[in-house]
């Protein structure tokens, strides 16, 4: 554990916000109006009456922390909405920590086509059909199975054995008037009469750090609820490599990590079902996205061949099977989103679909900066991908005082200011998160504290005297004092070794991009956009990323952060057969470049080690 | 229970013979030569050296009762054959009861095409493929799943989850040289290297009375072994109607009958595996045939809608699923042979395939005479079927002294002879089986003891005096003494009511045939052949069947008994995709005529009540 961390809080109220762009943590003073707080933090909520409680458009769902006293008799809320926690944000006073969800606007059956995403319509594989079957007679002797198959127009109808026995009763209980729920030609459920029971689906995003599950209404494509939690596997290693090692070093390791994620997913499903008063059996499809290691752990497949050359996965395909076959407790199917290789997983595929990569004739880049810097270069015709072992510096790991992007993390640094740092939530500083790390290196560089080789200068070599006091030597290593942590009397520092970690990471990312461009024989000036996925993209200081030479100057103005693109892609995959087909064809055509044995990658990498 | 039965035996040795035509029970004197005994009983065994032990062609498999002293060092027997119980019949002395199997001759990969059967070749759905997969490399990054799918040329390869985890190890243990065993595109098993393990299949014939399971080698189509047992469900009712009633009257009835058949099948599978030293997991397909009720009980589906108008089955389709899904303990699939309706089951479909019905432009009839007289009329272009409630008279049930066709049953009656009856195994008479019942009525009729309305005459009305003493009256009912049973001093009799039972049965069968011919607007003279399936056909006296008016005179010379045609059909279905496809298309086109509401059937039925 990082010894720089303490446990501290600053008395502000925390609000976890789930919106279509992903998750956001914002802070508010006690007693504030929720609509105002959201606006101040750039969370977009519609409000045509401007907060007067008249239009009903600013409704949000309060997932936890609901204050009973909040006004809830507004004509714009139905009883069932009130029951599920919906409130108008303009009438909600912030009195304690909250977790809220901003509902997506879905007026029509066409689920959005934001400019960036691959266009799609609501046409998921789950289908609910109400049919008055022909009644049997002496003249019409078809058996029940054939009657259903003919009535629903499903050739080769597939029925699970557990559903067979009650089928006959169901058909006859309302005189052969039935509702069937299907996944392709598979009858998942048969109900008598015209059924009012909803059909629900889940989009599951298994991140190495965070597990997020979205509950969707499959009939209108709306996101009903979302729940995210820290991936419990973190106790067994922060990144994929350490988890793979755990499965190889511990004879029960694979079993333990598999049970961890299965149980966590089931716990979240239980929570979502309870909160929304729905049955697990009415969840008919679950689209799952994750890097290839996360998917292997989910399926309890050995990861060891991914850990050794030539780095081969067991499965990256878009398989579909009964959820309970792998232990996920819903009545329906699981649809794995296909990935591209061992180190370019379905999270990247989902990013390709939910970014604008496929929309233009011109090439764009997609970067996902985690432990591995995974990236894709593509346009509407082709995709090439690679994965670089960037190391976890951009997640704040392997950095002396590094930490995740939570309250108290130094997220911005500007040495020209009086107070050189900002922390998340304006709390006491506890450590430095990824965006802070990147700023730090950029600032050290631009203020002459680090030279272009990445070497930190001795006190007397530094021109600007005001920074000299911040340089100290511990053992053989120079380090820079970012903040003194008054509480536990340990300073937050940034060391020579931390700089090297960042250099390795940024060099890997930069060299990866250059290889991709070289493959297509194009220059940076020909790139239309650079999409940055994941939480890091929201905080990253673009100027710093250019300054340290991670993002080439030519791309500086083209960067667009697309938030949780993996989760967005999973939702699209769940809701649309067309997206599913397109994803499969994209993955089939996608080219993966394994960098580890390419001499030109080594050359680029060494070149990119230098600072600007 | 029938009070005429006693427990008696006559000291002869019993030999149960399984051969391609079905099962046969024959009797021998102790000390006889097995080859001679078989020839005497018209069981065909090849022997080009005429019993001198030189050609090795008369080998049979001794399933039970093997005498260790039997010569077993003949050069014509391999060690594994000796181990599995094979002996030359010419060198085997009959010293005790035996159960033997006559192996089918399968010199080539083409499995016979006896004149009668629908032609087919060995091309079952189970496929064993040995492939040297491309080895993975930095340049070839396909995941294991894709590598298998490409290597085996199986698009949309389906793998069971339980097989996934060890797949990677298996592939790598002999450097990507693997053997896959498939059922269509489903990978059932993956072995490393070139596997020598055999692939086996089962043909299961679930009769209401008897369950027979054939073990086949899927690589050459040979029948390796067979085991038949009385269907344990008999304790819950002799015929399908009484078993359906049991499921409706007893809340656990369906469960009990389902467990009975599943356990019995598993027990027989266990026996076959042990006897032939094979693993259950190496049984990859199991083709199951049975009447629709037997199939419902197997799948634990309610039969109640088959018992009430309009008599609708839940499933008659040719479904395929994992054996263990329904509790059958093998590593592979189950393939249900499709049936046509509630009362024309897959046993009839199998009979259609294994008789000559589909071979000719001319129409032929197929009769299966059990509790229901099921029948089909067809040629190579079309099939129409019906089922008549014949009652169980031809199975010896509902007859005062009736019994099944086992030792001691009176199977032939000729009133012109001194000893008017013959029994199976020449044993003491215990009762009358189906063929005896039919003879009885024919003989009573031709000797003027019964008139053309089926009325038994009073003593003094009978012309031939020698029969008068056999007529007695018990209560109001006349009866005919067939034999005095000296042991328990009770006579074996045939009553007026028994005659009525036979009249009902034969009238139903005859009327059914007439309806089928009427539908196609053809006369009896246009019929090419009449195939009689089931054990009853082997014993039935054709002359008697014509005499009592069950089989119209015009058909008398066209009758051909085809033995256990259901079992034969199941074997064909197991071994040939072509048979499977053809069966499905036959079933799809087959027309079923429900007789219960047809006035013309009632007319024919009343007409046919009259004797000749």
PDB file of N, CA and C in Angstrom, chain A residues 325-384:
ATOM      1  N   UNK A 325     -25.473 -21.117 -17.010  1.00  0.00           N
ATOM      2  CA  UNK A 325     -24.383 -22.051 -17.333  1.00  0.00           C
ATOM      3  C   UNK A 325     -23.068 -21.584 -16.738  1.00  0.00           C
ATOM      4  N   UNK A 326     -22.875 -20.271 -16.621  1.00  0.00           N
ATOM      5  CA  UNK A 326     -21.617 -19.804 -16.031  1.00  0.00           C
ATOM      6  C   UNK A 326     -21.854 -19.238 -14.640  1.00  0.00           C
ATOM      7  N   UNK A 327     -23.045 -19.433 -14.112  1.00  0.00           N
ATOM      8  CA  UNK A 327     -23.281 -19.051 -12.724  1.00  0.00           C
ATOM      9  C   UNK A 327     -23.937 -17.693 -12.548  1.00  0.00           C
ATOM     10  N   UNK A 328     -24.252 -17.012 -13.651  1.00  0.00           N
ATOM     11  CA  UNK A 328     -24.906 -15.715 -13.517  1.00  0.00           C
ATOM     12  C   UNK A 328     -26.408 -15.931 -13.386  1.00  0.00           C
ATOM     13  N   UNK A 329     -26.939 -15.370 -12.319  1.00  0.00           N
ATOM     14  CA  UNK A 329     -28.278 -15.724 -11.880  1.00  0.00           C
ATOM     15  C   UNK A 329     -29.375 -14.871 -12.529  1.00  0.00           C
ATOM     16  N   UNK A 330     -29.616 -15.108 -13.829  1.00  0.00           N
ATOM     17  CA  UNK A 330     -30.773 -14.504 -14.486  1.00  0.00           C
ATOM     18  C   UNK A 330     -31.442 -15.606 -15.301  1.00  0.00           C
ATOM     19  N   UNK A 331     -32.670 -15.340 -15.723  1.00  0.00           N
ATOM     20  CA  UNK A 331     -33.394 -16.353 -16.471  1.00  0.00           C
ATOM     21  C   UNK A 331     -33.027 -16.415 -17.941  1.00  0.00           C
ATOM     22  N   UNK A 332     -32.129 -15.555 -18.381  1.00  0.00           N
ATOM     23  CA  UNK A 332     -31.903 -15.460 -19.818  1.00  0.00           C
ATOM     24  C   UNK A 332     -30.515 -15.836 -20.273  1.00  0.00           C
ATOM     25  N   UNK A 333     -30.065 -15.105 -21.265  1.00  0.00           N
ATOM     26  CA  UNK A 333     -28.823 -15.412 -21.936  1.00  0.00           C
ATOM     27  C   UNK A 333     -27.709 -14.471 -21.485  1.00  0.00           C
ATOM     28  N   UNK A 334     -26.506 -14.874 -21.798  1.00  0.00           N
ATOM     29  CA  UNK A 334     -25.366 -13.979 -21.688  1.00  0.00           C
ATOM     30  C   UNK A 334     -24.805 -13.806 -23.095  1.00  0.00           C
ATOM     31  N   UNK A 335     -24.508 -12.574 -23.482  1.00  0.00           N
ATOM     32  CA  UNK A 335     -23.890 -12.304 -24.774  1.00  0.00           C
ATOM     33  C   UNK A 335     -22.539 -11.658 -24.520  1.00  0.00           C
ATOM     34  N   UNK A 336     -21.489 -12.399 -24.818  1.00  0.00           N
ATOM     35  CA  UNK A 336     -20.157 -11.813 -24.654  1.00  0.00           C
ATOM     36  C   UNK A 336     -19.851 -10.952 -25.870  1.00  0.00           C
ATOM     37  N   UNK A 337     -19.401  -9.750 -25.612  1.00  0.00           N
ATOM     38  CA  UNK A 337     -19.008  -8.896 -26.726  1.00  0.00           C
ATOM     39  C   UNK A 337     -17.636  -9.395 -27.201  1.00  0.00           C
ATOM     40  N   UNK A 338     -17.447  -9.554 -28.495  1.00  0.00           N
ATOM     41  CA  UNK A 338     -16.177 -10.126 -28.955  1.00  0.00           C
ATOM     42  C   UNK A 338     -15.012  -9.165 -28.800  1.00  0.00           C
ATOM     43  N   UNK A 339     -13.866  -9.712 -28.455  1.00  0.00           N
ATOM     44  CA  UNK A 339     -12.646  -8.924 -28.385  1.00  0.00           C
ATOM     45  C   UNK A 339     -11.759  -9.258 -29.575  1.00  0.00           C
ATOM     46  N   UNK A 340     -10.597  -8.650 -29.621  1.00  0.00           N
ATOM     47  CA  UNK A 340      -9.747  -8.801 -30.805  1.00  0.00           C
ATOM     48  C   UNK A 340      -8.546  -9.692 -30.531  1.00  0.00           C
ATOM     49  N   UNK A 341      -7.983  -9.613 -29.322  1.00  0.00           N
ATOM     50  CA  UNK A 341      -6.838 -10.464 -28.988  1.00  0.00           C
ATOM     51  C   UNK A 341      -6.692 -10.507 -27.475  1.00  0.00           C
ATOM     52  N   UNK A 342      -5.621 -11.144 -27.011  1.00  0.00           N
ATOM     53  CA  UNK A 342      -5.398 -11.260 -25.566  1.00  0.00           C
ATOM     54  C   UNK A 342      -5.321  -9.902 -24.896  1.00  0.00           C
ATOM     55  N   UNK A 343      -4.719  -8.937 -25.588  1.00  0.00           N
ATOM     56  CA  UNK A 343      -4.537  -7.629 -24.956  1.00  0.00           C
ATOM     57  C   UNK A 343      -5.304  -6.504 -25.648  1.00  0.00           C
ATOM     58  N   UNK A 344      -6.177  -6.859 -26.559  1.00  0.00           N
ATOM     59  CA  UNK A 344      -7.132  -5.879 -27.085  1.00  0.00           C
ATOM     60  C   UNK A 344      -8.504  -6.524 -26.938  1.00  0.00           C
ATOM     61  N   UNK A 345      -9.112  -6.255 -25.809  1.00  0.00           N
ATOM     62  CA  UNK A 345     -10.316  -6.987 -25.414  1.00  0.00           C
ATOM     63  C   UNK A 345     -11.590  -6.354 -25.921  1.00  0.00           C
ATOM     64  N   UNK A 346     -12.710  -6.868 -25.407  1.00  0.00           N
ATOM     65  CA  UNK A 346     -13.997  -6.371 -25.884  1.00  0.00           C
ATOM     66  C   UNK A 346     -14.262  -4.955 -25.400  1.00  0.00           C
ATOM     67  N   UNK A 347     -13.520  -4.500 -24.366  1.00  0.00           N
ATOM     68  CA  UNK A 347     -13.686  -3.106 -23.960  1.00  0.00           C
ATOM     69  C   UNK A 347     -13.269  -2.175 -25.110  1.00  0.00           C
ATOM     70  N   UNK A 348     -12.241  -2.602 -25.858  1.00  0.00           N
ATOM     71  CA  UNK A 348     -11.814  -1.799 -27.008  1.00  0.00           C
ATOM     72  C   UNK A 348     -12.822  -1.929 -28.159  1.00  0.00           C
ATOM     73  N   UNK A 349     -13.293  -3.166 -28.363  1.00  0.00           N
ATOM     74  CA  UNK A 349     -14.320  -3.334 -29.397  1.00  0.00           C
ATOM     75  C   UNK A 349     -15.500  -2.420 -29.118  1.00  0.00           C
ATOM     76  N   UNK A 350     -15.933  -2.417 -27.869  1.00  0.00           N
ATOM     77  CA  UNK A 350     -17.068  -1.578 -27.493  1.00  0.00           C
ATOM     78  C   UNK A 350     -16.736  -0.111 -27.713  1.00  0.00           C
ATOM     79  N   UNK A 351     -15.507   0.258 -27.427  1.00  0.00           N
ATOM     80  CA  UNK A 351     -15.068   1.630 -27.657  1.00  0.00           C
ATOM     81  C   UNK A 351     -15.088   1.993 -29.138  1.00  0.00           C
ATOM     82  N   UNK A 352     -14.684   1.043 -29.956  1.00  0.00           N
ATOM     83  CA  UNK A 352     -14.711   1.289 -31.406  1.00  0.00           C
ATOM     84  C   UNK A 352     -16.144   1.573 -31.857  1.00  0.00           C
ATOM     85  N   UNK A 353     -17.097   0.790 -31.313  1.00  0.00           N
ATOM     86  CA  UNK A 353     -18.493   0.951 -31.700  1.00  0.00           C
ATOM     87  C   UNK A 353     -19.091   2.243 -31.154  1.00  0.00           C
ATOM     88  N   UNK A 354     -18.712   2.608 -29.927  1.00  0.00           N
ATOM     89  CA  UNK A 354     -19.384   3.749 -29.308  1.00  0.00           C
ATOM     90  C   UNK A 354     -18.616   5.048 -29.518  1.00  0.00           C
ATOM     91  N   UNK A 355     -17.434   4.977 -30.126  1.00  0.00           N
ATOM     92  CA  UNK A 355     -16.752   6.212 -30.517  1.00  0.00           C
ATOM     93  C   UNK A 355     -17.162   6.506 -31.959  1.00  0.00           C
ATOM     94  N   UNK A 356     -16.526   7.484 -32.570  1.00  0.00           N
ATOM     95  CA  UNK A 356     -16.882   7.806 -33.952  1.00  0.00           C
ATOM     96  C   UNK A 356     -15.972   7.143 -34.974  1.00  0.00           C
ATOM     97  N   UNK A 357     -15.191   6.154 -34.511  1.00  0.00           N
ATOM     98  CA  UNK A 357     -14.164   5.566 -35.374  1.00  0.00           C
ATOM     99  C   UNK A 357     -14.708   5.051 -36.698  1.00  0.00           C
ATOM    100  N   UNK A 358     -15.942   4.540 -36.655  1.00  0.00           N
ATOM    101  CA  UNK A 358     -16.475   3.878 -37.851  1.00  0.00           C
ATOM    102  C   UNK A 358     -17.293   4.819 -38.725  1.00  0.00           C
ATOM    103  N   UNK A 359     -17.346   6.118 -38.327  1.00  0.00           N
ATOM    104  CA  UNK A 359     -18.261   7.025 -39.011  1.00  0.00           C
ATOM    105  C   UNK A 359     -17.656   7.739 -40.207  1.00  0.00           C
ATOM    106  N   UNK A 360     -16.348   7.787 -40.250  1.00  0.00           N
ATOM    107  CA  UNK A 360     -15.727   8.659 -41.243  1.00  0.00           C
ATOM    108  C   UNK A 360     -14.842   7.885 -42.207  1.00  0.00           C
ATOM    109  N   UNK A 361     -14.647   8.473 -43.364  1.00  0.00           N
ATOM    110  CA  UNK A 361     -13.680   7.923 -44.310  1.00  0.00           C
ATOM    111  C   UNK A 361     -12.261   8.160 -43.798  1.00  0.00           C
ATOM    112  N   UNK A 362     -12.130   9.231 -42.984  1.00  0.00           N
ATOM    113  CA  UNK A 362     -10.785   9.584 -42.497  1.00  0.00           C
ATOM    114  C   UNK A 362     -10.438   8.753 -41.264  1.00  0.00           C
ATOM    115  N   UNK A 363      -9.170   8.546 -41.036  1.00  0.00           N
ATOM    116  CA  UNK A 363      -8.700   7.767 -39.896  1.00  0.00           C
ATOM    117  C   UNK A 363      -8.827   8.551 -38.594  1.00  0.00           C
ATOM    118  N   UNK A 364      -9.212   7.828 -37.529  1.00  0.00           N
ATOM    119  CA  UNK A 364      -9.138   8.392 -36.188  1.00  0.00           C
ATOM    120  C   UNK A 364      -8.454   7.379 -35.291  1.00  0.00           C
ATOM    121  N   UNK A 365      -8.050   7.847 -34.107  1.00  0.00           N
ATOM    122  CA  UNK A 365      -7.411   6.963 -33.127  1.00  0.00           C
ATOM    123  C   UNK A 365      -8.314   6.813 -31.915  1.00  0.00           C
ATOM    124  N   UNK A 366      -8.249   5.638 -31.299  1.00  0.00           N
ATOM    125  CA  UNK A 366      -8.926   5.420 -30.016  1.00  0.00           C
ATOM    126  C   UNK A 366      -7.858   4.963 -29.035  1.00  0.00           C
ATOM    127  N   UNK A 367      -7.761   5.653 -27.894  1.00  0.00           N
ATOM    128  CA  UNK A 367      -6.780   5.251 -26.875  1.00  0.00           C
ATOM    129  C   UNK A 367      -7.503   4.881 -25.601  1.00  0.00           C
ATOM    130  N   UNK A 368      -7.081   3.769 -25.011  1.00  0.00           N
ATOM    131  CA  UNK A 368      -7.591   3.430 -23.689  1.00  0.00           C
ATOM    132  C   UNK A 368      -6.370   3.256 -22.799  1.00  0.00           C
ATOM    133  N   UNK A 369      -6.151   4.211 -21.916  1.00  0.00           N
ATOM    134  CA  UNK A 369      -4.908   4.227 -21.156  1.00  0.00           C
ATOM    135  C   UNK A 369      -5.098   3.658 -19.771  1.00  0.00           C
ATOM    136  N   UNK A 370      -4.772   2.399 -19.631  1.00  0.00           N
ATOM    137  CA  UNK A 370      -4.794   1.774 -18.313  1.00  0.00           C
ATOM    138  C   UNK A 370      -3.430   1.170 -18.110  1.00  0.00           C
ATOM    139  N   UNK A 371      -3.373   0.000 -17.534  1.00  0.00           N
ATOM    140  CA  UNK A 371      -2.087  -0.670 -17.354  1.00  0.00           C
ATOM    141  C   UNK A 371      -1.476  -0.957 -18.712  1.00  0.00           C
ATOM    142  N   UNK A 372      -2.347  -1.393 -19.616  1.00  0.00           N
ATOM    143  CA  UNK A 372      -1.906  -1.505 -20.985  1.00  0.00           C
ATOM    144  C   UNK A 372      -2.495  -0.324 -21.732  1.00  0.00           C
ATOM    145  N   UNK A 373      -1.670   0.262 -22.562  1.00  0.00           N
ATOM    146  CA  UNK A 373      -2.201   1.299 -23.432  1.00  0.00           C
ATOM    147  C   UNK A 373      -2.718   0.587 -24.665  1.00  0.00           C
ATOM    148  N   UNK A 374      -4.040   0.382 -24.732  1.00  0.00           N
ATOM    149  CA  UNK A 374      -4.612  -0.302 -25.883  1.00  0.00           C
ATOM    150  C   UNK A 374      -5.096   0.762 -26.853  1.00  0.00           C
ATOM    151  N   UNK A 375      -4.909   0.501 -28.121  1.00  0.00           N
ATOM    152  CA  UNK A 375      -5.296   1.540 -29.068  1.00  0.00           C
ATOM    153  C   UNK A 375      -5.740   0.959 -30.392  1.00  0.00           C
ATOM    154  N   UNK A 376      -6.556   1.755 -31.074  1.00  0.00           N
ATOM    155  CA  UNK A 376      -7.037   1.335 -32.380  1.00  0.00           C
ATOM    156  C   UNK A 376      -6.940   2.518 -33.325  1.00  0.00           C
ATOM    157  N   UNK A 377      -6.590   2.219 -34.567  1.00  0.00           N
ATOM    158  CA  UNK A 377      -6.586   3.226 -35.628  1.00  0.00           C
ATOM    159  C   UNK A 377      -7.574   2.718 -36.663  1.00  0.00           C
ATOM    160  N   UNK A 378      -8.494   3.589 -37.086  1.00  0.00           N
ATOM    161  CA  UNK A 378      -9.442   3.062 -38.051  1.00  0.00           C
ATOM    162  C   UNK A 378     -10.315   4.113 -38.673  1.00  0.00           C
ATOM    163  N   UNK A 379     -11.075   3.647 -39.653  1.00  0.00           N
ATOM    164  CA  UNK A 379     -12.093   4.467 -40.289  1.00  0.00           C
ATOM    165  C   UNK A 379     -13.253   3.543 -40.643  1.00  0.00           C
ATOM    166  N   UNK A 380     -14.165   4.003 -41.465  1.00  0.00           N
ATOM    167  CA  UNK A 380     -15.343   3.176 -41.706  1.00  0.00           C
ATOM    168  C   UNK A 380     -15.016   1.876 -42.430  1.00  0.00           C
ATOM    169  N   UNK A 381     -13.812   1.754 -42.966  1.00  0.00           N
ATOM    170  CA  UNK A 381     -13.462   0.564 -43.729  1.00  0.00           C
ATOM    171  C   UNK A 381     -12.562  -0.437 -43.014  1.00  0.00           C
ATOM    172  N   UNK A 382     -11.763   0.048 -42.087  1.00  0.00           N
ATOM    173  CA  UNK A 382     -10.803  -0.883 -41.486  1.00  0.00           C
ATOM    174  C   UNK A 382     -10.376  -0.428 -40.104  1.00  0.00           C
ATOM    175  N   UNK A 383      -9.898  -1.398 -39.332  1.00  0.00           N
ATOM    176  CA  UNK A 383      -9.437  -1.131 -37.971  1.00  0.00           C
ATOM    177  C   UNK A 383      -8.135  -1.890 -37.774  1.00  0.00           C
ATOM    178  N   UNK A 384      -7.098  -1.212 -37.256  1.00  0.00           N
ATOM    179  CA  UNK A 384      -5.938  -1.961 -36.784  1.00  0.00           C
ATOM    180  C   UNK A 384      -5.692  -1.582 -35.335  1.00  0.00           C
TER     181      UNK A 384
END
